[in-house]
Amino acid sequence: RDVGWLGAEQRWTVGSLATAATFVSSGLGFAWLPRHLIERELREGVLKPLPLDQGGSRHPLFYLYSNKDKPLGPATQILIELLRNFDTAPLDVPFAAPAQA
């Protein structure tokens, strides 16, 4: 039995954050969205943050797996660094790749 939003009788499930932002901007619901993706809509007043007494921030867990017999390439190493720093990155700037050595 599903509980929470998975058990909701009415819910939208979309394939991208951009589509979710479009749905929310059209008044079709609400969603957790990255601030940098909706900055213009927030500035123009199309979207507004919901006032939550609690639960206003999320802390997702990331798990990354690879083949144990293959070395990690440069893109995977960058991804690992991004995931390690995800929760400590400033919220007021877009998430960017770390500088390469």
PDB file of C-alpha atoms in Angstrom:
ATOM      1  CA  ARG A   1       0.000   0.000   0.000  1.00  0.00           C
ATOM      2  CA  ASP A   2       1.382   3.419  -0.984  1.00  0.00           C
ATOM      3  CA  VAL A   3       1.426   6.192   1.583  1.00  0.00           C
ATOM      4  CA  GLY A   4       2.150   9.875   1.222  1.00  0.00           C
ATOM      5  CA  TRP A   5       2.178  11.405  -2.241  1.00  0.00           C
ATOM      6  CA  LEU A   6       2.645   7.998  -3.909  1.00  0.00           C
ATOM      7  CA  GLY A   7      -0.724   6.977  -2.508  1.00  0.00           C
ATOM      8  CA  ALA A   8      -2.465  10.167  -3.621  1.00  0.00           C
ATOM      9  CA  GLU A   9      -5.464   9.623  -5.859  1.00  0.00           C
ATOM     10  CA  GLN A  10      -4.655  12.748  -7.866  1.00  0.00           C
ATOM     11  CA  ARG A  11      -1.037  13.421  -8.755  1.00  0.00           C
ATOM     12  CA  TRP A  12       1.047  14.331 -11.762  1.00  0.00           C
ATOM     13  CA  THR A  13       4.226  12.428 -12.530  1.00  0.00           C
ATOM     14  CA  VAL A  14       6.396  14.083 -15.174  1.00  0.00           C
ATOM     15  CA  GLY A  15       9.708  13.235 -16.783  1.00  0.00           C
ATOM     16  CA  SER A  16      11.693  16.400 -16.099  1.00  0.00           C
ATOM     17  CA  LEU A  17      12.056  19.298 -13.698  1.00  0.00           C
ATOM     18  CA  ALA A  18      11.333  21.716 -16.547  1.00  0.00           C
ATOM     19  CA  THR A  19       7.983  20.020 -17.174  1.00  0.00           C
ATOM     20  CA  ALA A  20       7.222  20.076 -13.445  1.00  0.00           C
ATOM     21  CA  ALA A  21       7.981  23.819 -13.372  1.00  0.00           C
ATOM     22  CA  THR A  22       5.647  24.360 -16.339  1.00  0.00           C
ATOM     23  CA  PHE A  23       2.856  22.416 -14.613  1.00  0.00           C
ATOM     24  CA  VAL A  24       3.268  24.405 -11.392  1.00  0.00           C
ATOM     25  CA  SER A  25       3.412  27.709 -13.310  1.00  0.00           C
ATOM     26  CA  SER A  26       0.154  26.704 -15.024  1.00  0.00           C
ATOM     27  CA  GLY A  27      -1.527  26.151 -11.658  1.00  0.00           C
ATOM     28  CA  LEU A  28      -1.701  22.366 -11.920  1.00  0.00           C
ATOM     29  CA  GLY A  29      -0.150  21.638  -8.534  1.00  0.00           C
ATOM     30  CA  PHE A  30       2.961  22.149  -6.448  1.00  0.00           C
ATOM     31  CA  ALA A  31       6.454  20.674  -6.516  1.00  0.00           C
ATOM     32  CA  TRP A  32       9.921  20.770  -5.014  1.00  0.00           C
ATOM     33  CA  LEU A  33      11.934  22.634  -7.654  1.00  0.00           C
ATOM     34  CA  PRO A  34      15.544  23.864  -7.787  1.00  0.00           C
ATOM     35  CA  ARG A  35      15.528  27.603  -7.182  1.00  0.00           C
ATOM     36  CA  HIS A  36      17.865  28.358 -10.099  1.00  0.00           C
ATOM     37  CA  LEU A  37      15.382  26.696 -12.474  1.00  0.00           C
ATOM     38  CA  ILE A  38      12.481  28.963 -11.451  1.00  0.00           C
ATOM     39  CA  GLU A  39      14.326  32.182 -10.605  1.00  0.00           C
ATOM     40  CA  ARG A  40      12.590  34.190 -13.348  1.00  0.00           C
ATOM     41  CA  GLU A  41       9.131  32.952 -12.330  1.00  0.00           C
ATOM     42  CA  LEU A  42       9.838  33.856  -8.698  1.00  0.00           C
ATOM     43  CA  ARG A  43      11.069  37.326  -9.684  1.00  0.00           C
ATOM     44  CA  GLU A  44       8.005  37.930 -11.872  1.00  0.00           C
ATOM     45  CA  GLY A  45       5.621  36.658  -9.197  1.00  0.00           C
ATOM     46  CA  VAL A  46       4.357  33.741 -11.299  1.00  0.00           C
ATOM     47  CA  LEU A  47       5.517  31.357  -8.571  1.00  0.00           C
ATOM     48  CA  LYS A  48       5.844  31.861  -4.845  1.00  0.00           C
ATOM     49  CA  PRO A  49       7.354  29.687  -2.133  1.00  0.00           C
ATOM     50  CA  LEU A  50       4.800  27.955   0.068  1.00  0.00           C
ATOM     51  CA  PRO A  51       5.053  29.003   3.729  1.00  0.00           C
ATOM     52  CA  LEU A  52       5.864  25.760   5.532  1.00  0.00           C
ATOM     53  CA  ASP A  53       6.094  25.575   9.317  1.00  0.00           C
ATOM     54  CA  GLN A  54       8.286  22.509   8.973  1.00  0.00           C
ATOM     55  CA  GLY A  55       9.717  20.393   6.197  1.00  0.00           C
ATOM     56  CA  GLY A  56      10.700  23.401   4.100  1.00  0.00           C
ATOM     57  CA  SER A  57      14.013  21.916   3.033  1.00  0.00           C
ATOM     58  CA  ARG A  58      14.997  18.564   1.611  1.00  0.00           C
ATOM     59  CA  HIS A  59      18.148  16.565   2.084  1.00  0.00           C
ATOM     60  CA  PRO A  60      18.210  13.854  -0.592  1.00  0.00           C
ATOM     61  CA  LEU A  61      20.474  10.841  -0.305  1.00  0.00           C
ATOM     62  CA  PHE A  62      22.532   9.930  -3.343  1.00  0.00           C
ATOM     63  CA  TYR A  63      23.991   6.524  -4.108  1.00  0.00           C
ATOM     64  CA  LEU A  64      26.402   6.013  -6.986  1.00  0.00           C
ATOM     65  CA  TYR A  65      27.516   2.601  -8.200  1.00  0.00           C
ATOM     66  CA  SER A  66      29.983   1.508 -10.841  1.00  0.00           C
ATOM     67  CA  ASN A  67      31.527  -1.649 -12.195  1.00  0.00           C
ATOM     68  CA  LYS A  68      34.198  -2.806  -9.750  1.00  0.00           C
ATOM     69  CA  ASP A  69      36.545  -3.861 -12.555  1.00  0.00           C
ATOM     70  CA  LYS A  70      36.508  -0.645 -14.598  1.00  0.00           C
ATOM     71  CA  PRO A  71      38.335   2.565 -13.620  1.00  0.00           C
ATOM     72  CA  LEU A  72      36.271   5.717 -13.228  1.00  0.00           C
ATOM     73  CA  GLY A  73      36.518   8.223 -16.067  1.00  0.00           C
ATOM     74  CA  PRO A  74      36.880  11.991 -15.621  1.00  0.00           C
ATOM     75  CA  ALA A  75      33.139  12.682 -15.971  1.00  0.00           C
ATOM     76  CA  THR A  76      32.318  10.164 -13.241  1.00  0.00           C
ATOM     77  CA  GLN A  77      34.954  11.684 -10.972  1.00  0.00           C
ATOM     78  CA  ILE A  78      33.370  15.124 -11.484  1.00  0.00           C
ATOM     79  CA  LEU A  79      29.939  13.664 -10.724  1.00  0.00           C
ATOM     80  CA  ILE A  80      31.265  12.159  -7.486  1.00  0.00           C
ATOM     81  CA  GLU A  81      32.648  15.552  -6.441  1.00  0.00           C
ATOM     82  CA  LEU A  82      29.337  17.263  -7.278  1.00  0.00           C
ATOM     83  CA  LEU A  83      27.402  14.754  -5.197  1.00  0.00           C
ATOM     84  CA  ARG A  84      29.802  15.095  -2.265  1.00  0.00           C
ATOM     85  CA  ASN A  85      29.350  18.874  -2.241  1.00  0.00           C
ATOM     86  CA  PHE A  86      25.640  18.955  -3.128  1.00  0.00           C
ATOM     87  CA  ASP A  87      24.316  19.606   0.373  1.00  0.00           C
ATOM     88  CA  THR A  88      26.916  22.261   1.171  1.00  0.00           C
ATOM     89  CA  ALA A  89      26.610  24.261  -2.065  1.00  0.00           C
ATOM     90  CA  PRO A  90      25.171  27.794  -1.724  1.00  0.00           C
ATOM     91  CA  LEU A  91      21.489  27.897  -2.649  1.00  0.00           C
ATOM     92  CA  ASP A  92      21.670  31.280  -4.381  1.00  0.00           C
ATOM     93  CA  VAL A  93      23.896  30.232  -7.289  1.00  0.00           C
ATOM     94  CA  PRO A  94      23.426  27.568  -9.977  1.00  0.00           C
ATOM     95  CA  PHE A  95      25.151  24.282  -9.186  1.00  0.00           C
ATOM     96  CA  ALA A  96      28.358  24.157 -11.238  1.00  0.00           C
ATOM     97  CA  ALA A  97      31.022  21.572 -11.933  1.00  0.00           C
ATOM     98  CA  PRO A  98      34.140  21.775  -9.758  1.00  0.00           C
ATOM     99  CA  ALA A  99      37.296  23.219 -11.271  1.00  0.00           C
ATOM    100  CA  GLN A 100      39.520  20.565 -12.775  1.00  0.00           C
ATOM    101  CA  ALA A 101      43.110  20.252 -11.649  1.00  0.00           C
TER     102      ALA A 101
END
